[in-house]
Every structure is written in C-alpha cells, then in structure tokens.
Amino acid sequence: AQKVTQAQTEISVVEKEDVTLDCVYETRDTTYYLFWYKQPPSGELVFLIRRNSFDEQNEISGRYSWNFQKSTSSFNFTITASQVVDSAVYFCALSVRIQTGANNLFFGTGTRLTVIP
Amino acid sequence: KAGVTQTPRYLIKTRGQQVTLSCSPISGHRSVSWYQQTPGQGLQFLFEYFSETQRNKGNFPGRFSGRQFSNSRSEMNVSTLELGDSALYLCASSQGQLASSYNSPLHFGNGTRLTVT
C-alpha cells in the first residue's frame, strides 16, 4: 500500500524567510513518481514538480528547490525568500504503476503555508 | 490552451437528490480523473477515465459514478446525496498514454463545491 505523510499541518513564516515542507512516503514498488502540487485559495491544484524514483538529483527552480532522498523516503520542498504569494496549501503525492497503467495518484494531507508580510 | 473547466462552480442540493458535475479537459488530454476534497479526508481519488473507459476506481460507494464522452469530456454523478458528500470535487486531466498515465502530471480545474443540506 502507498502512503504519503506530511506531518506539518500548518506553517507560518514571515516574508523573506526560508521554509521547508516535509514529505515522507511509503511504497514497496521500486518504480514510482513523486509530485508536489500547490493549492491557492482559488482551489485549483497547480503542478509544481515530478520526480521519478530513479532520479535522486535535487532540483532548483527559481526560489523553489526539492530534495529527494530515497534512503529516508523523503521528498522535501524548500521555498527560499518566501513571499506572500506563496501562501497556499501544498500537497505531496505519490504514484505507482498499476496493471491498467491508470492514474493512481495518492496525496498527502497537505501543509498550509501562510507567509506573513 | 484553455485549462480544465468544471461546471458548475457551486451547487446546493438536499439529501436524497442526485447531482451531475461536468468537466472539460485540456484539449488533447485523454485522461480525466476525479477527486473529492474534504477537510477531514483530504484529497481522495474517485475514478479515472481514458478513451471512454474507466481504468481505475477509488474506494467510494456505488452512488458515485462517472463517464467519459468521445470528446474526452467527463461527467460524474452522485445519487441519493448524503450530508457527507459535501465537498470540493476536482477534475484533472492529463495527456496520459494508452499504456500508462500514472506518471503524467495532472492539470486540475477549479472544482465544483457541492453543499448538501
């Protein structure tokens, strides 16, 4: 069975601070994909990044960076110099292949980030 | 490209009624997935359709059903509504391949907020 744990329910930071959102996953599959999505108040989930289980390279995109460590089954997300626009709920998600090849994305419970101006 | 469009944005129904929600995927996307989001249960997978076929189904009662049309548009139906069905229903599309869509990023709509009284 697959499981994604986002232990941080809510985080508040002051603008320009760095913040790391934790994500721990569980799966017995050796091939899987990890994702991060952002859900602003408008409700629409926005895709941020995808990482497959064979690619442990960290990734940086502007102020966003992701640290994938298979040894600890973690896929953490760091926002550098946070801004008010970063305020949202962030979801980590896991997908493994099933027989039909269908979408099988399993979400964590999300972390609500509030950036205080 | 236009994004994923869900209609209506808001719905209020009473217990026992049925409801139909609509989703138009991004042009060219053949995979459509539905999720239910509630404060208590988070994001839960309902089902996925690809080329008019349901390829995967989450753990929901038979009152929840869906279908996909030849133009990839999808509808989901909930019959005999219960108070616990009050939620944000999110539709997502992905390019997906015939063999596999589990590794494709999902593109979400703004959702339909259903309130059951």
GROMACS .gro file of C-alpha atoms in nm:
model
  234
    1ALA     CA    1   0.000   0.000   0.000
    2GLN     CA    2   0.109   0.354  -0.068
    3LYS     CA    3   0.121   0.628   0.190
    4VAL     CA    4   0.230   0.990   0.194
    5THR     CA    5   0.285   1.173   0.521
    6GLN     CA    6   0.303   1.547   0.554
    7ALA     CA    7   0.349   1.590   0.926
    8GLN     CA    8   0.333   1.968   0.917
    9THR     CA    9  -0.031   2.068   0.909
   10GLU     CA   10   0.028   2.441   0.916
   11ILE     CA   11   0.335   2.661   0.895
   12SER     CA   12   0.360   3.037   0.929
   13VAL     CA   13   0.666   3.234   0.829
   14VAL     CA   14   0.748   3.598   0.790
   15GLU     CA   15   0.809   3.718   0.438
   16LYS     CA   16   1.162   3.660   0.308
   17GLU     CA   17   1.223   3.369   0.545
   18ASP     CA   18   1.310   3.029   0.402
   19VAL     CA   19   1.072   2.742   0.471
   20THR     CA   20   1.091   2.367   0.415
   21LEU     CA   21   0.786   2.148   0.371
   22ASP     CA   22   0.843   1.787   0.462
   23CYS     CA   23   0.713   1.485   0.277
   24VAL     CA   24   0.772   1.121   0.368
   25TYR     CA   25   0.637   0.842   0.153
   26GLU     CA   26   0.594   0.467   0.174
   27THR     CA   27   0.578   0.218  -0.109
   28ARG     CA   28   0.711  -0.126  -0.186
   29ASP     CA   29   0.737  -0.051  -0.554
   30THR     CA   30   1.079   0.026  -0.693
   31THR     CA   31   0.938   0.240  -0.971
   32TYR     CA   32   0.728   0.532  -0.864
   33TYR     CA   33   0.677   0.902  -0.918
   34LEU     CA   34   0.660   1.181  -0.665
   35PHE     CA   35   0.486   1.511  -0.719
   36TRP     CA   36   0.428   1.842  -0.548
   37TYR     CA   37   0.117   2.049  -0.606
   38LYS     CA   38   0.016   2.392  -0.482
   39GLN     CA   39  -0.343   2.480  -0.400
   40PRO     CA   40  -0.403   2.856  -0.369
   41PRO     CA   41  -0.729   2.989  -0.225
   42SER     CA   42  -0.891   2.968  -0.569
   43GLY     CA   43  -0.900   2.591  -0.525
   44GLU     CA   44  -0.718   2.476  -0.836
   45LEU     CA   45  -0.422   2.248  -0.772
   46VAL     CA   46  -0.116   2.358  -0.964
   47PHE     CA   47   0.151   2.108  -1.063
   48LEU     CA   48   0.497   2.207  -0.942
   49ILE     CA   49   0.732   1.916  -0.997
   50ARG     CA   50   0.756   1.547  -1.083
   51ARG     CA   51   1.042   1.320  -0.986
   52ASN     CA   52   1.083   0.952  -1.069
   53SER     CA   53   1.232   0.703  -0.828
   54PHE     CA   54   1.550   0.663  -1.028
   55ASP     CA   55   1.640   1.027  -1.033
   56GLU     CA   56   1.770   1.146  -0.698
   57GLN     CA   57   1.914   1.468  -0.826
   58ASN     CA   58   1.796   1.771  -0.638
   59GLU     CA   59   1.618   2.032  -0.843
   60ILE     CA   60   1.603   2.408  -0.822
   61SER     CA   61   1.355   2.629  -0.997
   62GLY     CA   62   1.388   2.991  -0.902
   63ARG     CA   63   1.308   3.021  -0.533
   64TYR     CA   64   1.185   2.661  -0.520
   65SER     CA   65   1.406   2.360  -0.457
   66TRP     CA   66   1.338   1.995  -0.393
   67ASN     CA   67   1.547   1.740  -0.207
   68PHE     CA   68   1.475   1.376  -0.287
   69GLN     CA   69   1.637   1.114  -0.064
   70LYS     CA   70   1.545   0.752  -0.121
   71SER     CA   71   1.740   0.644   0.187
   72THR     CA   72   1.494   0.827   0.408
   73SER     CA   73   1.195   0.807   0.170
   74SER     CA   74   1.163   1.182   0.173
   75PHE     CA   75   1.090   1.442  -0.090
   76ASN     CA   76   1.115   1.778   0.081
   77PHE     CA   77   1.030   2.114  -0.071
   78THR     CA   78   1.207   2.438   0.021
   79ILE     CA   79   1.095   2.788  -0.062
   80THR     CA   80   1.370   3.046  -0.036
   81ALA     CA   81   1.291   3.406   0.048
   82SER     CA   82   0.922   3.336   0.085
   83GLN     CA   83   0.664   3.579  -0.050
   84VAL     CA   84   0.301   3.643   0.036
   85VAL     CA   85   0.201   3.484  -0.297
   86ASP     CA   86   0.347   3.157  -0.172
   87SER     CA   87   0.065   3.130   0.080
   88ALA     CA   88  -0.127   2.817  -0.015
   89VAL     CA   89  -0.176   2.455   0.072
   90TYR     CA   90   0.099   2.234  -0.063
   91PHE     CA   91   0.045   1.868  -0.138
   92CYS     CA   92   0.299   1.596  -0.186
   93ALA     CA   93   0.177   1.298  -0.388
   94LEU     CA   94   0.293   0.950  -0.490
   95SER     CA   95   0.205   0.740  -0.793
   96VAL     CA   96   0.296   0.381  -0.871
   97ARG     CA   97   0.208   0.183  -1.178
   98ILE     CA   98  -0.092  -0.042  -1.157
   99GLN     CA   99  -0.196  -0.307  -1.403
  100THR     CA  100  -0.408  -0.082  -1.620
  101GLY     CA  101  -0.147   0.193  -1.619
  102ALA     CA  102  -0.414   0.430  -1.498
  103ASN     CA  103  -0.371   0.738  -1.287
  104ASN     CA  104  -0.313   0.622  -0.934
  105LEU     CA  105  -0.201   0.940  -0.763
  106PHE     CA  106  -0.218   0.932  -0.385
  107PHE     CA  107  -0.198   1.263  -0.199
  108GLY     CA  108  -0.070   1.355   0.143
  109THR     CA  109  -0.288   1.561   0.372
  110GLY     CA  110  -0.121   1.886   0.274
  111THR     CA  111   0.065   2.163   0.454
  112ARG     CA  112  -0.096   2.504   0.479
  113LEU     CA  113   0.171   2.770   0.442
  114THR     CA  114   0.099   3.125   0.548
  115VAL     CA  115   0.351   3.393   0.465
  116ILE     CA  116   0.307   3.699   0.681
  117PRO     CA  117   0.403   4.032   0.525
  118LYS     CA  118  -0.460   2.636  -2.435
  119ALA     CA  119  -0.766   2.663  -2.220
  120GLY     CA  120  -0.737   2.491  -1.885
  121VAL     CA  121  -0.961   2.231  -1.730
  122THR     CA  122  -1.313   2.366  -1.699
  123GLN     CA  123  -1.556   2.245  -1.438
  124THR     CA  124  -1.920   2.339  -1.416
  125PRO     CA  125  -2.097   2.446  -1.213
  126ARG     CA  126  -1.867   2.614  -0.959
  127TYR     CA  127  -2.117   2.586  -0.677
  128LEU     CA  128  -2.410   2.359  -0.609
  129ILE     CA  129  -2.653   2.330  -0.322
  130LYS     CA  130  -2.862   2.016  -0.301
  131THR     CA  131  -3.071   1.845  -0.040
  132ARG     CA  132  -3.030   1.495   0.094
  133GLY     CA  133  -3.166   1.227  -0.132
  134GLN     CA  134  -3.127   1.425  -0.451
  135GLN     CA  135  -2.880   1.344  -0.723
  136VAL     CA  136  -2.626   1.567  -0.890
  137THR     CA  137  -2.421   1.571  -1.210
  138LEU     CA  138  -2.092   1.754  -1.237
  139SER     CA  139  -1.920   1.830  -1.564
  140CYS     CA  140  -1.556   1.854  -1.665
  141SER     CA  141  -1.395   1.961  -1.991
  142PRO     CA  142  -1.029   1.860  -2.007
  143ILE     CA  143  -0.746   2.044  -2.173
  144SER     CA  144  -0.762   1.998  -2.547
  145GLY     CA  145  -0.574   1.684  -2.645
  146HIS     CA  146  -0.585   1.529  -2.300
  147ARG     CA  147  -0.750   1.190  -2.300
  148SER     CA  148  -0.725   1.101  -1.934
  149VAL     CA  149  -0.969   1.252  -1.686
  150SER     CA  150  -0.959   1.188  -1.313
  151TRP     CA  151  -1.193   1.294  -1.036
  152TYR     CA  152  -1.108   1.368  -0.675
  153GLN     CA  153  -1.312   1.453  -0.371
  154GLN     CA  154  -1.160   1.700  -0.126
  155THR     CA  155  -1.291   1.742   0.228
  156PRO     CA  156  -1.131   1.892   0.538
  157GLY     CA  157  -1.146   1.562   0.718
  158GLN     CA  158  -1.039   1.316   0.449
  159GLY     CA  159  -0.827   1.538   0.228
  160LEU     CA  160  -0.795   1.455  -0.140
  161GLN     CA  161  -0.942   1.119  -0.227
  162PHE     CA  162  -0.935   0.957  -0.568
  163LEU     CA  163  -1.272   0.874  -0.718
  164PHE     CA  164  -1.200   0.736  -1.065
  165GLU     CA  165  -1.008   0.782  -1.387
  166TYR     CA  166  -1.130   0.759  -1.743
  167PHE     CA  167  -0.929   0.716  -2.055
  168SER     CA  168  -1.084   0.694  -2.400
  169GLU     CA  169  -1.432   0.650  -2.253
  170THR     CA  170  -1.321   0.359  -2.032
  171GLN     CA  171  -1.294   0.363  -1.657
  172ARG     CA  172  -0.943   0.241  -1.582
  173ASN     CA  173  -0.922   0.291  -1.210
  174LYS     CA  174  -1.163   0.343  -0.926
  175GLY     CA  175  -1.117   0.460  -0.571
  176ASN     CA  176  -1.290   0.333  -0.262
  177PHE     CA  177  -1.626   0.506  -0.293
  178PRO     CA  178  -1.976   0.359  -0.283
  179GLY     CA  179  -2.167   0.283  -0.599
  180ARG     CA  180  -2.364   0.606  -0.560
  181PHE     CA  181  -2.065   0.773  -0.720
  182SER     CA  182  -2.038   0.710  -1.090
  183GLY     CA  183  -1.888   0.872  -1.392
  184ARG     CA  184  -1.850   0.855  -1.763
  185GLN     CA  185  -1.642   0.999  -2.038
  186PHE     CA  186  -1.756   1.100  -2.382
  187SER     CA  187  -1.582   1.059  -2.715
  188ASN     CA  188  -1.456   1.419  -2.696
  189SER     CA  189  -1.292   1.337  -2.359
  190ARG     CA  190  -1.538   1.549  -2.163
  191SER     CA  191  -1.642   1.377  -1.845
  192GLU     CA  192  -1.929   1.381  -1.603
  193MET     CA  193  -1.964   1.242  -1.257
  194ASN     CA  194  -2.290   1.165  -1.088
  195VAL     CA  195  -2.374   1.124  -0.725
  196SER     CA  196  -2.710   0.973  -0.645
  197THR     CA  197  -2.903   0.974  -0.319
  198LEU     CA  198  -2.693   1.252  -0.175
  199GLU     CA  199  -2.585   1.239   0.186
  200LEU     CA  200  -2.462   1.521   0.409
  201GLY     CA  201  -2.115   1.369   0.400
  202ASP     CA  202  -2.097   1.420   0.025
  203SER     CA  203  -2.049   1.791   0.081
  204ALA     CA  204  -1.707   1.857  -0.063
  205LEU     CA  205  -1.499   2.018  -0.332
  206TYR     CA  206  -1.496   1.791  -0.636
  207LEU     CA  207  -1.191   1.833  -0.851
  208CYS     CA  208  -1.143   1.715  -1.203
  209ALA     CA  209  -0.799   1.673  -1.353
  210SER     CA  210  -0.680   1.587  -1.699
  211SER     CA  211  -0.350   1.459  -1.824
  212GLN     CA  212  -0.201   1.373  -2.158
  213GLY     CA  213  -0.167   1.015  -2.045
  214GLN     CA  214  -0.076   0.743  -2.284
  215LEU     CA  215  -0.278   0.443  -2.384
  216ALA     CA  216  -0.049   0.225  -2.180
  217SER     CA  217   0.005   0.450  -1.886
  218SER     CA  218  -0.097   0.779  -1.736
  219TYR     CA  219   0.026   0.719  -1.384
  220ASN     CA  220   0.340   0.924  -1.440
  221SER     CA  221   0.175   1.217  -1.614
  222PRO     CA  222   0.127   1.541  -1.422
  223LEU     CA  223  -0.235   1.621  -1.357
  224HIS     CA  224  -0.387   1.953  -1.456
  225PHE     CA  225  -0.672   2.047  -1.229
  226GLY     CA  226  -0.982   2.256  -1.270
  227ASN     CA  227  -1.112   2.499  -1.007
  228GLY     CA  228  -1.354   2.242  -0.878
  229THR     CA  229  -1.723   2.225  -0.803
  230ARG     CA  230  -1.816   2.296  -0.444
  231LEU     CA  231  -2.113   2.081  -0.352
  232THR     CA  232  -2.312   2.152  -0.039
  233VAL     CA  233  -2.570   1.901   0.073
  234THR     CA  234  -2.829   2.022   0.323
   0.00000   0.00000   0.00000
